[in-house]
Short mmCIF file of C-alpha atoms in Angstrom, two decimals:
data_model
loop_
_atom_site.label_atom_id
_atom_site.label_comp_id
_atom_site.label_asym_id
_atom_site.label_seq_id
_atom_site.Cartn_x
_atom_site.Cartn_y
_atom_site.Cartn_z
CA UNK A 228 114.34 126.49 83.94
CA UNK A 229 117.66 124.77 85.79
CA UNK A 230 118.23 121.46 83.81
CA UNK A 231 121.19 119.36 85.68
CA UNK A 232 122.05 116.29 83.22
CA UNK A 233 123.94 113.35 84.12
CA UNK A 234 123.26 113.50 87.70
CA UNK A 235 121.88 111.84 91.08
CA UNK A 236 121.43 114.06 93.74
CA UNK A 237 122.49 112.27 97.22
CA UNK A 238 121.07 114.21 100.16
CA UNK A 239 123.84 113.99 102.63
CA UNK A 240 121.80 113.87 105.70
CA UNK A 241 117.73 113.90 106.75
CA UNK A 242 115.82 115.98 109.46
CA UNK A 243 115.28 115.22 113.04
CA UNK A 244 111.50 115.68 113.14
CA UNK A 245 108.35 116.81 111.56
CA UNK A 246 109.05 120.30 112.67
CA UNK A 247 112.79 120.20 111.43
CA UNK A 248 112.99 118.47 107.99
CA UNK A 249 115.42 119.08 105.26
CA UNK A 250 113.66 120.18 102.11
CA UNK A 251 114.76 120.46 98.31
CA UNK A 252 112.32 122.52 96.71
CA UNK A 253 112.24 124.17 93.20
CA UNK A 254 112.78 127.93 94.20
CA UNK A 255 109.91 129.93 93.35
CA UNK A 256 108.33 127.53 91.19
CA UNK A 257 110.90 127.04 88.70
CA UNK A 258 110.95 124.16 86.79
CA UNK A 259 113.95 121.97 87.77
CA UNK A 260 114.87 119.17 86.14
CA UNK A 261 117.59 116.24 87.35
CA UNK A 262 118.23 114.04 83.99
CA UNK A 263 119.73 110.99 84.69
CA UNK A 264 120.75 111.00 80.80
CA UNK A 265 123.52 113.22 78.84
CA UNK A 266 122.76 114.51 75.54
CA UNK A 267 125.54 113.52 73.23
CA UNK A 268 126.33 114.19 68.97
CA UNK A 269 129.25 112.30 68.22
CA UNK A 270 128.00 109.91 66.10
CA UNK A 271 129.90 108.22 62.88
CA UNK A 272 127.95 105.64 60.46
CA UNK A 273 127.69 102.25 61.38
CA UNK A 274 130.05 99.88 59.92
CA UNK A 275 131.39 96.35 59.84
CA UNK A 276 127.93 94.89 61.11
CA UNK A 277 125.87 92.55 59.05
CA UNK A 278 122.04 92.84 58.84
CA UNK A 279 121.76 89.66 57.82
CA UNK A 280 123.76 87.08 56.07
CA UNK A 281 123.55 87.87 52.64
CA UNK A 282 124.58 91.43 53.17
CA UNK A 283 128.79 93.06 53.54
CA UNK A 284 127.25 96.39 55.08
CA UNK A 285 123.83 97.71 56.57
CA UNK A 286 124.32 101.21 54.24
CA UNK A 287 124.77 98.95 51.15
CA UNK A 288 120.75 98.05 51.87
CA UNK A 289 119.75 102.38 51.71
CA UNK A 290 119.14 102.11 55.60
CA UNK A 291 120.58 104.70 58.04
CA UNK A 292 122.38 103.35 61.07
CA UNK A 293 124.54 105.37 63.18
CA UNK A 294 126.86 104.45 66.30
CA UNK A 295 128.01 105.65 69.07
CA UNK A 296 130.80 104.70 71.06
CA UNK A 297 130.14 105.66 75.14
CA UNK A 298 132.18 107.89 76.47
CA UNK A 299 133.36 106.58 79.77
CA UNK A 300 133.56 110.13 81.90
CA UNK A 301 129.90 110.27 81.38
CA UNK A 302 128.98 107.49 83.49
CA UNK A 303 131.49 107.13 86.52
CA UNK A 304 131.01 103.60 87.96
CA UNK A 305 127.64 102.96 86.40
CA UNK A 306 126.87 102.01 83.19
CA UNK A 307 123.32 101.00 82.20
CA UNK A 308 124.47 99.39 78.83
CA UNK A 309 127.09 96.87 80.21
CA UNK A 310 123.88 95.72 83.05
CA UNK A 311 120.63 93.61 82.26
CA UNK A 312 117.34 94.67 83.35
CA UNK A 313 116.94 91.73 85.98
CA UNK A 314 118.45 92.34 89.42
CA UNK A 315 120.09 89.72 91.92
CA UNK A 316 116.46 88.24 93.27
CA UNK A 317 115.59 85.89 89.89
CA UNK A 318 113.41 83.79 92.75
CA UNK A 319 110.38 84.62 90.89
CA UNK A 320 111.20 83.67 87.04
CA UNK A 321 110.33 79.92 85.60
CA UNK A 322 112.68 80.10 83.10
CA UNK A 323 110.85 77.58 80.76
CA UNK A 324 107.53 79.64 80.77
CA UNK A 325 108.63 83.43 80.58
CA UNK A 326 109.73 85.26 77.76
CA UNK A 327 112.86 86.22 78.76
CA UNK A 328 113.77 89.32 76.30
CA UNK A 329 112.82 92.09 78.37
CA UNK A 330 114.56 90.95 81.75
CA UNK A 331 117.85 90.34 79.60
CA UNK A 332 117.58 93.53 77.88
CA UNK A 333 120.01 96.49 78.46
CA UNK A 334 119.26 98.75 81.14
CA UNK A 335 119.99 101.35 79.44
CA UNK A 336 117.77 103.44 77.07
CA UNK A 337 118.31 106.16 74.18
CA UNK A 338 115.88 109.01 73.74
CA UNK A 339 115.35 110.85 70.57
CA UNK A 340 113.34 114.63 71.31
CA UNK A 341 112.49 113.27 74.28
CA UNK A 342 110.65 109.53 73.35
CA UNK A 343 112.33 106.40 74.02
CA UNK A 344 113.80 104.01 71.21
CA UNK A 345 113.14 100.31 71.21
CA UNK A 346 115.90 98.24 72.03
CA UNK A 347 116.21 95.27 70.17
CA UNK A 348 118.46 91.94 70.60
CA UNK A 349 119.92 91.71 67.29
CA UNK A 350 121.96 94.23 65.11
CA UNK A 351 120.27 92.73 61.98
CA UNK A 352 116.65 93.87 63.46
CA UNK A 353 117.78 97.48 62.86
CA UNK A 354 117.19 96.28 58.82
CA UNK A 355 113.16 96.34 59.91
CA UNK A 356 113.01 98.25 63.08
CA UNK A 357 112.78 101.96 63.06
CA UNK A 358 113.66 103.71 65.93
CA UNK A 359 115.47 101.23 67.72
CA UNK A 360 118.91 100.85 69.23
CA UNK A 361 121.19 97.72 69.71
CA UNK A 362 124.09 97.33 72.26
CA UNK A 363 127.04 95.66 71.68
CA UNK A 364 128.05 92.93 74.18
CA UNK A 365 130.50 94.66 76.26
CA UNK A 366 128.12 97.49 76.79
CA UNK A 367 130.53 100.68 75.23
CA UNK A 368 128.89 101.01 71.87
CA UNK A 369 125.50 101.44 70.90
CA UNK A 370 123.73 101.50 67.17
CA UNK A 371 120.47 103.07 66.64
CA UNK A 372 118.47 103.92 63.73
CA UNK A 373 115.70 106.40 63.27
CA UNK A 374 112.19 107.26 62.41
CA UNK A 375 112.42 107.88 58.50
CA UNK A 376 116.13 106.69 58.49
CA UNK A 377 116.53 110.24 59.75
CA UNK A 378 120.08 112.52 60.91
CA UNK A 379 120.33 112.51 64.18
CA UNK A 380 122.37 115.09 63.96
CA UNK A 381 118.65 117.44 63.58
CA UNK A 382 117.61 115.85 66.61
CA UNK A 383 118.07 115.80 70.42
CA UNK A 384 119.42 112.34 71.74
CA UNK A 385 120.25 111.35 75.20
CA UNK A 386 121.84 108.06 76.99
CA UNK A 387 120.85 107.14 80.34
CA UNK A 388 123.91 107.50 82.50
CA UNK A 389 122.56 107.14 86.09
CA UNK A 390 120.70 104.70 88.14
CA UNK A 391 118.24 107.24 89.79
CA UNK A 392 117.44 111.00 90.46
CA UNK A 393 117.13 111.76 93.98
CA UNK A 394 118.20 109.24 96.30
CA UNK A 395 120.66 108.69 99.54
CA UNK A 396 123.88 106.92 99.77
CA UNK A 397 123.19 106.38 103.34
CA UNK A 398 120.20 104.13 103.85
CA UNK A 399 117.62 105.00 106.69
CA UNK A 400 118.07 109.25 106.33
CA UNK A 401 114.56 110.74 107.23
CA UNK A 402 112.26 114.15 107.42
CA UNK A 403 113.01 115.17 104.16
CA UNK A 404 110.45 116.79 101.31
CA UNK A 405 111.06 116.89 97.45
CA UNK A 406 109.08 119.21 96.03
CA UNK A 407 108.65 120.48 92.79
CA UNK A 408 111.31 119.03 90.83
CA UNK A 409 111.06 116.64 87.64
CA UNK A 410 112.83 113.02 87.49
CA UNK A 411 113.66 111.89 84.38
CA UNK A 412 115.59 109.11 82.65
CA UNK A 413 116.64 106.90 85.83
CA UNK A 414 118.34 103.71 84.51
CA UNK A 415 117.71 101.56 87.38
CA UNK A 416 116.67 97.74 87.32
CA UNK A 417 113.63 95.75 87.78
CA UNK A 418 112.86 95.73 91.63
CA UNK A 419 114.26 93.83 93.74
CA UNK A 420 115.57 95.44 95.33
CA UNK A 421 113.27 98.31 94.49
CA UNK A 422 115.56 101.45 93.35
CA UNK A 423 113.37 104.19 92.23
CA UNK A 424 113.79 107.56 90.36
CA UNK A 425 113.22 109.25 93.21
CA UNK A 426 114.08 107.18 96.79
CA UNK A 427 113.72 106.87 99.94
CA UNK A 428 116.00 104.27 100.72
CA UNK A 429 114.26 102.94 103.42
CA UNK A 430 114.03 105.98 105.26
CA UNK A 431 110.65 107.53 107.24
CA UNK A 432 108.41 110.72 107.32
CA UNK A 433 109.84 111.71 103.59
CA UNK A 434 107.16 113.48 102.09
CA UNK A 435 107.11 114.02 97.82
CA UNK A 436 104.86 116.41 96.44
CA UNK A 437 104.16 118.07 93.19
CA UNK A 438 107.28 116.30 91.78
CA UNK A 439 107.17 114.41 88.09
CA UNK A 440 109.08 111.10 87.23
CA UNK A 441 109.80 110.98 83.21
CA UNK A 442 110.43 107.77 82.01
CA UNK A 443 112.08 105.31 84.52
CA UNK A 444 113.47 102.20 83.33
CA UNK A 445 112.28 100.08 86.12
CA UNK A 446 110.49 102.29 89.33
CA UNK A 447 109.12 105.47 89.47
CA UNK A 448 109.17 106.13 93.36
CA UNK A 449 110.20 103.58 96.30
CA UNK A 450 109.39 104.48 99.61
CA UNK A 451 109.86 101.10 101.69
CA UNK A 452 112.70 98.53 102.83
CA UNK A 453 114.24 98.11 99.21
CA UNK A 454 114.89 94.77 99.94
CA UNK A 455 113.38 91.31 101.81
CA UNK A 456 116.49 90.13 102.24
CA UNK A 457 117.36 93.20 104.20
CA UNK A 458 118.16 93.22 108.06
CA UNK A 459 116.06 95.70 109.37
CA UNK A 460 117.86 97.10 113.09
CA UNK A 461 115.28 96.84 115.90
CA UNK A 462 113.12 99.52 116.36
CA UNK A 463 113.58 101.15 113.03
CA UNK A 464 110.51 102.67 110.95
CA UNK A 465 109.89 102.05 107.55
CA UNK A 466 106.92 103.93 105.96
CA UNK A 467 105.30 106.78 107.52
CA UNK A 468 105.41 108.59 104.06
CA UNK A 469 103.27 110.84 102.19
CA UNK A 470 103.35 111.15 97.75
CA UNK A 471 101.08 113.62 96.92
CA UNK A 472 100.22 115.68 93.54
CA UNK A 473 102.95 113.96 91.46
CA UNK A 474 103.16 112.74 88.03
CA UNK A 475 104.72 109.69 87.38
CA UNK A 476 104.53 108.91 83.58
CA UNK A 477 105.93 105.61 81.80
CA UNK A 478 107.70 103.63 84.77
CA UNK A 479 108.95 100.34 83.37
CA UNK A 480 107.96 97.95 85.91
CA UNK A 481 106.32 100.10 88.84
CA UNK A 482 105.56 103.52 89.59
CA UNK A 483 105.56 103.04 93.22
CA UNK A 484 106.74 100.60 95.31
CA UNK A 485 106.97 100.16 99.03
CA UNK A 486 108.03 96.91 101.25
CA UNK A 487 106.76 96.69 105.13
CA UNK A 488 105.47 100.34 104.39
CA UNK A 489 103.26 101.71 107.00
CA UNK A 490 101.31 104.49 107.63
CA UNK A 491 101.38 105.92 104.25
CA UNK A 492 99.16 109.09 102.21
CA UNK A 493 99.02 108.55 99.23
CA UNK A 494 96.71 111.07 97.33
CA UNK A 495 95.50 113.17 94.27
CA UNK A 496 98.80 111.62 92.01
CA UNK A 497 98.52 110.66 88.18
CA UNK A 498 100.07 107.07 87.31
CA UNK A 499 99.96 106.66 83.71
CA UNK A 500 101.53 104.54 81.25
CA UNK A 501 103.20 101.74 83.35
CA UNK A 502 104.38 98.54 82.76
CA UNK A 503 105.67 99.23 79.34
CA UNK A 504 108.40 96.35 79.94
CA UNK A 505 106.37 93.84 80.06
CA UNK A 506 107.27 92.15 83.31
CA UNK A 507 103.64 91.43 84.86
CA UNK A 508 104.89 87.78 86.26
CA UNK A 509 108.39 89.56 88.13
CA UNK A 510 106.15 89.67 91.31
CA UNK A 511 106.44 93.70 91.72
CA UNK A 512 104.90 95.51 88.22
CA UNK A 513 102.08 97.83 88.75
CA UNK A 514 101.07 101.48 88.92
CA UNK A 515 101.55 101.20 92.39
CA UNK A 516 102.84 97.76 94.63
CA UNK A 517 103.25 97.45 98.34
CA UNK A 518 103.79 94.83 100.49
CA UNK A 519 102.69 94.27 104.32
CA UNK A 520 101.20 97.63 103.54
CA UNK A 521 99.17 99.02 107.04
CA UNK A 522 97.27 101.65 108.39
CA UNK A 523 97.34 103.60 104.94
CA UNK A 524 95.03 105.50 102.68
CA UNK A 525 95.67 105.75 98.94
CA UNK A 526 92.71 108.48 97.87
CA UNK A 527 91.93 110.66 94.86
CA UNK A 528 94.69 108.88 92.47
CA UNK A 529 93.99 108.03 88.86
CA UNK A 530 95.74 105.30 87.62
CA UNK A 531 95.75 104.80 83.57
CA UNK A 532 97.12 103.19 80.66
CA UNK A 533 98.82 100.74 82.98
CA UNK A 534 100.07 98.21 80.19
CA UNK A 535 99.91 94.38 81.42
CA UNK A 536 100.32 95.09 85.48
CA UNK A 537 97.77 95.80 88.05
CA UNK A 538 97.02 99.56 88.31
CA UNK A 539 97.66 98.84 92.01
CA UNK A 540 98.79 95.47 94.11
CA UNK A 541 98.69 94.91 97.75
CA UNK A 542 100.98 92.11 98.67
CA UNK A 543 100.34 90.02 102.04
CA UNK A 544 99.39 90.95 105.53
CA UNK A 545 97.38 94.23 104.33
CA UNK A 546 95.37 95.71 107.17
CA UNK A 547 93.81 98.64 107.97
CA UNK A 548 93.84 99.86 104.88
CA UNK A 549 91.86 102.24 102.72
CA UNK A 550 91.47 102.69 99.12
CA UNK A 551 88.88 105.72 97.94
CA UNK A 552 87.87 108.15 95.48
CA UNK A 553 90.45 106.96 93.19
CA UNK A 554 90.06 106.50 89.08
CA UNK A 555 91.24 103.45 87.74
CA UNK A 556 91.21 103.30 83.75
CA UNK A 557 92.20 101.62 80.93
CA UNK A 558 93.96 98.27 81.71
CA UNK A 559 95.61 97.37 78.99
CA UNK A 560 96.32 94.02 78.50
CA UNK A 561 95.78 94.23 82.56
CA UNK A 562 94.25 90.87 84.53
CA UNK A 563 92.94 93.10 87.04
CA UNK A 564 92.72 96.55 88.23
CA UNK A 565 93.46 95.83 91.90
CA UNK A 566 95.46 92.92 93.63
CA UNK A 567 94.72 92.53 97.50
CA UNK A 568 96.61 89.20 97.74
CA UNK A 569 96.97 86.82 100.89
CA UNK A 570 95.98 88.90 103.82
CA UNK A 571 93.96 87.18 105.94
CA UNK A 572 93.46 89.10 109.08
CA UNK A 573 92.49 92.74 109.21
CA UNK A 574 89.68 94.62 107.04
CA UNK A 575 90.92 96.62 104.26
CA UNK A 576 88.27 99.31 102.82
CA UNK A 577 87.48 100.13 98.99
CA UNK A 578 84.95 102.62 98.57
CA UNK A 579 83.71 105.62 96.19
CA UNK A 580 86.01 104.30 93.24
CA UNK A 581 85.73 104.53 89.55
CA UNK A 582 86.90 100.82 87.89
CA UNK A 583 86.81 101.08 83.92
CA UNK A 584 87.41 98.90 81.05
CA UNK A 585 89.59 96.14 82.34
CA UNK A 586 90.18 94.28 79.03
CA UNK A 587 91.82 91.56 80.56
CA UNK A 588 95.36 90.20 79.44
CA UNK A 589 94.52 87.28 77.35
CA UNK A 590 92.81 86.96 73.68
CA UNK A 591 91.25 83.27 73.68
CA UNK A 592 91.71 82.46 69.83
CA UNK A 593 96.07 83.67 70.77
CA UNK A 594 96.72 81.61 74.32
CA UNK A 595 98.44 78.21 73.97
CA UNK A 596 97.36 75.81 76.69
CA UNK A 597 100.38 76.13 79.16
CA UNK A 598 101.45 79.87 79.17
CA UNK A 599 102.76 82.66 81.48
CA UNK A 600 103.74 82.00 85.07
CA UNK A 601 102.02 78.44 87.37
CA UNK A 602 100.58 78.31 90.98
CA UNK A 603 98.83 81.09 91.97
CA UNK A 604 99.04 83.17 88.90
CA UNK A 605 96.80 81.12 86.98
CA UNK A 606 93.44 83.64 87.53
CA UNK A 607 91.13 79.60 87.24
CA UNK A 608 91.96 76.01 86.92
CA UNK A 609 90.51 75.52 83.87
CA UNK A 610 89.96 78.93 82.05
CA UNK A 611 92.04 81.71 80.66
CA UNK A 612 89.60 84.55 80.23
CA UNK A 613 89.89 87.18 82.81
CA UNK A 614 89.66 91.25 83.09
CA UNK A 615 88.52 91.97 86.93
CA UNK A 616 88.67 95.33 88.62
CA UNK A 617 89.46 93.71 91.79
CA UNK A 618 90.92 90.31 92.67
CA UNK A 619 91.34 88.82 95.85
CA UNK A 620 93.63 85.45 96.50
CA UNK A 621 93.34 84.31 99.68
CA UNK A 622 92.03 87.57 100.91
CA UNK A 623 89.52 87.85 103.67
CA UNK A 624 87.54 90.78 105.54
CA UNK A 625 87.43 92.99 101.85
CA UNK A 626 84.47 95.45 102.24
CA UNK A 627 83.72 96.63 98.99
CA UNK A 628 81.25 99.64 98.99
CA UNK A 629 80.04 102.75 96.82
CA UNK A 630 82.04 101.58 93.56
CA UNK A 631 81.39 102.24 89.97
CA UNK A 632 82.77 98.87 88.14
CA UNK A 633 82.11 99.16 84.29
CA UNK A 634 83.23 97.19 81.55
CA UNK A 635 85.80 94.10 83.01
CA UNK A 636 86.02 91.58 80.54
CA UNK A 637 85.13 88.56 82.97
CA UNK A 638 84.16 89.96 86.42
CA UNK A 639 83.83 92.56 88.56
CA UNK A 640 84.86 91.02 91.18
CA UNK A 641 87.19 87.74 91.66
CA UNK A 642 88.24 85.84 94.43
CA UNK A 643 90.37 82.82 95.20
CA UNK A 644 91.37 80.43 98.42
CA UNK A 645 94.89 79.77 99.24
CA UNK A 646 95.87 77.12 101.99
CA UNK A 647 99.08 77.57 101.98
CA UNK A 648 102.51 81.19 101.92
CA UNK A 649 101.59 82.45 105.17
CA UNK A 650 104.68 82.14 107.91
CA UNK A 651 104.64 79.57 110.47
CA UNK A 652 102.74 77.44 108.44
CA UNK A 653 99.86 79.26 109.76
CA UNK A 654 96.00 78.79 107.75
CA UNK A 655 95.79 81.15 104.56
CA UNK A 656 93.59 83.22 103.25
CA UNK A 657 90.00 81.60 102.70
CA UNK A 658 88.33 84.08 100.71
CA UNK A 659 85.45 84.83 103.26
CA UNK A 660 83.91 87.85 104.59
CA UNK A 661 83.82 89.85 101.48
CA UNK A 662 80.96 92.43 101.47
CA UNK A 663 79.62 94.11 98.66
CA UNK A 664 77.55 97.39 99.69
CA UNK A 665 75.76 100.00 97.42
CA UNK A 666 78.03 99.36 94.35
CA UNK A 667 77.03 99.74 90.40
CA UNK A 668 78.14 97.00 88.54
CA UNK A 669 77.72 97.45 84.64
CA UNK A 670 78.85 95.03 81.58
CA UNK A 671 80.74 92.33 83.56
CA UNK A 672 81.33 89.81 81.00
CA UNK A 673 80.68 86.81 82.74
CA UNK A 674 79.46 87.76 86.13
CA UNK A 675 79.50 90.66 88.66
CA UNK A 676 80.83 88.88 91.03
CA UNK A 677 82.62 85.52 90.90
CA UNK A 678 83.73 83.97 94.41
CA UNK A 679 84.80 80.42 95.22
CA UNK A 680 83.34 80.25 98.86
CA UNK A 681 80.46 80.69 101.07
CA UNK A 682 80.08 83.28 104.12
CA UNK A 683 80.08 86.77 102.22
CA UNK A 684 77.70 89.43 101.53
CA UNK A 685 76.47 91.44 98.98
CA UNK A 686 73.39 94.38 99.51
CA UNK A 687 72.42 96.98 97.90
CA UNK A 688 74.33 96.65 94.45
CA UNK A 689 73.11 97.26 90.78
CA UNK A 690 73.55 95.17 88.35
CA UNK A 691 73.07 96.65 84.81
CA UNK A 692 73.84 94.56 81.66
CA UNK A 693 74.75 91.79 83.14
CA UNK A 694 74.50 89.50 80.01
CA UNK A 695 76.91 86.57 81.86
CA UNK A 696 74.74 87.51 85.09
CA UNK A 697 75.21 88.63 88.39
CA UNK A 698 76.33 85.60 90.54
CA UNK A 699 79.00 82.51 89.73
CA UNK A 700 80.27 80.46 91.74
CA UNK A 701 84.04 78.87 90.84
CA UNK A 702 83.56 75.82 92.69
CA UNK A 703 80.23 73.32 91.77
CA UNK A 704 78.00 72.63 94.53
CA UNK A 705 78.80 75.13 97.41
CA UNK A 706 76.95 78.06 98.40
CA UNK A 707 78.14 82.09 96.97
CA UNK A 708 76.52 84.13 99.62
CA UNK A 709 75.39 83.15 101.98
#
């Protein structure tokens, strides 16, 4: 095994063509691994820090806190602990609604044999929070206490130290293949821009194969423009990528991500355990999101244990598109499985999928009456239960066919009208033209399939226990099918 810690490989240069790419490949199947994290052991006991304000000394209360001051040669221009999660693009948050903690939190993270600790805000949360870490303000020491009040000294703990894994300095390099090698640890940001693990930096014809990404603090894989508020120079490709046979476990915010990407293969990877940072309203969480995403086919994925994010989200101007023979499972937390949002032109394809247990993100009895993110988030005017497999918002020409959807808290299927975030003040998306073909539909909670407009189809389904039943219309007094 070849193990290079505290490192970011920068290819220097891409291929010229399909027939003359620049590979990095593990050689002969050896496991390679590029840690963006050092291991370090030069810890003291914490001191001079209050757990709360009765206290003169957190080891005067029998609890084990150690620190750690940074040592500046490991980290050489970057340093996840002096930056906040959140990037430059805040466009999205509504600062009076969102639960700011985890976009303010450290970038940086602290592993212990491996397993992340939970950062907390506070030094006096260390008094109740085992296995947790705080940082100070300016980002040079950290505190952390373990399972069991524990020695660290028995264990194995690592510091993030690098932004990513694999990825250019020189945007737009292209015809190269990773293969083989395991990403782990990448302190990057929540997108945007969009800085995975492993990156393509807005190059084309990359191809990633049998790699793994370990624990990414914000995205797994990006494979598109980085940016929107990126010049693009005329006549340049972005897309034309293929991700195949990887693993990418516990990404942050997104597994992969993609902007303008076209022409992509994505097939037969494992996405599991996203969205552990909670940021489902930042406009780009999910096992997989792409925008203006064309001409693609995502096949033979599973997507799992996606925590409060879409297991995958196509944003705007989708076409062409096919989604099939994929497995997505366990939503936790999750509104819906799949996002096809505001494309109103060409016909995107989901067939021969498995959609299961969709538990939806909000418990009734717990939901004040104003929460989360306005406008077009809000799933219905008047409701807050939800759980889909797919949802639709201003979405037309969706042919939905062959598809095992089981257990979704509200609906198999849910759709919504937008007039209006299409450029040129051009018509949106109506929700029309939706066909439903030769699917199985079991334990919907309120309906198989819930649709606000007339003109779409549905033949050949099964509905089995449908106890909400099959049909409901979100607007009173127009026509479902038609």
């Amino acid at each position: 095994m070849v193990v290079c810690t505290g490192e970011c490989v920068h290819p220097a240069m891409g291929g010229t063509g399909p027939d003359q790419m620049i590979c990095y490949e593990a050689w002969q199947k050896e496991p390679v691994w590029i840690k963006a994290s050092v291991e370090v052991s030069d810890f003291t006991r914490s001191q001079g820090w209050r757990l709360n304000h009765f206290s003169t000394d957190a080891l005067s209360e029998g609890i084990s806190i150690w620190e750690l001051k940074l040592n500046p040669e490991d980290f050489k221009g970057y340093n996840p602990f002096c930056a906040v999660n959140i990037l430059h693009d805040r466009l999205f948050l509504e600062y009076d609604k969102t639960d700011m903690t985890t976009y303010l939190n450290r970038r940086g993270m602290v592993f212990c044999d491996g397993k992340p600790l939970l950062q907390v805000q506070l030094y006096g949360q260390l008094g109740t929070q085992e296995n947790a870490y705080w940082v100070e303000a300016n980002g040079q020491t950290v505190h952390f206490r373990l399972r069991g009040d524990q020695d660290p000294g028995k264990h194995l703990i690592e510091i993030t130290c690098r932004e990513q894994c694999f990825a250019p300095e020189i945007p737009f390099l292209s015809y190269i293949k990773v293969k083989g090698i395991t990403c782990a640890h990448a302190a990057g940001g929540a997108p945007v821009p969009q800085r995975g693990s492993i990156s393509c930096y807005r190059g084309h014809h990359w191809i990633i194969e049998d790699c793994e990404v370990d624990w990414a603090n914000g995205v797994g894989i990006d494979m598109g423009n980085e940016c929107w508020h990126h010049c693009v120079p005329e006549d340049q490709i972005i897309g034309n990528t293929i991700i195949r046979r990887c693993r990418i476990k516990d990404a942050g915010v997104c597994g992969i991500a993609g902007l303008f990407a076209q022409n992509l293969l994505i097939e037969d990877n494992v996405i599991e355990g996203t969205g552990w940072q909670k940021m489902e309203l930042s406009w780009e969480a999910g096992g997989m999101k792409i925008h203006n995403c064309t001409n693609s086919l995502i096949r033979r994925n599973i997507f799992t244990r996606t925590f409060r994010a879409d297991h995958l989200w196509l944003d705007c101007n989708n076409e062409n598109n096919r989604i099939t023979q994929n497995l997505f499972l366990v939503g936790i937390e999750q509104r819906e499985a799949v996002f096809i949002e505001c494309t109103r032109d060409g016909v995107n394809l989901i067939d021969n999928n498995i959609f299961w247990n969709v538990e939806g993100r909000f418990d009734a009895g717990k939901v004040q009456e104003e929460t989360g993110s306005s406008g077009w988030y809000k799933m219905e005017e008047d409701g807050i239960v939800n759980g889909y497999a797919i949802y639709a918002e201003g979405t037309d020409h969706l042919y939905i066919a062959n598809n095992l959807i089981g257990k979704c808290r509200s609906a198999g299927y849910f759709a919504k009208a937008v007039a209006f975030r299409m450029h040129g003040n051009l018509r949106g998306g109506t929700s029309r033209d939706a066909r439903f073909i030769n699917n199985i539909f079991y334990e919907c909670g309120e309906a198989a399939i819930k649709m606000p407009t007339e003109k779409n189809q549905a033949e050949g389904n099964l509905y089995v226990s449908m106890n909400g039943g099959v049909f409901k219309n979100t607007i009173s007094g127009s026509p479902l099918l038609s």
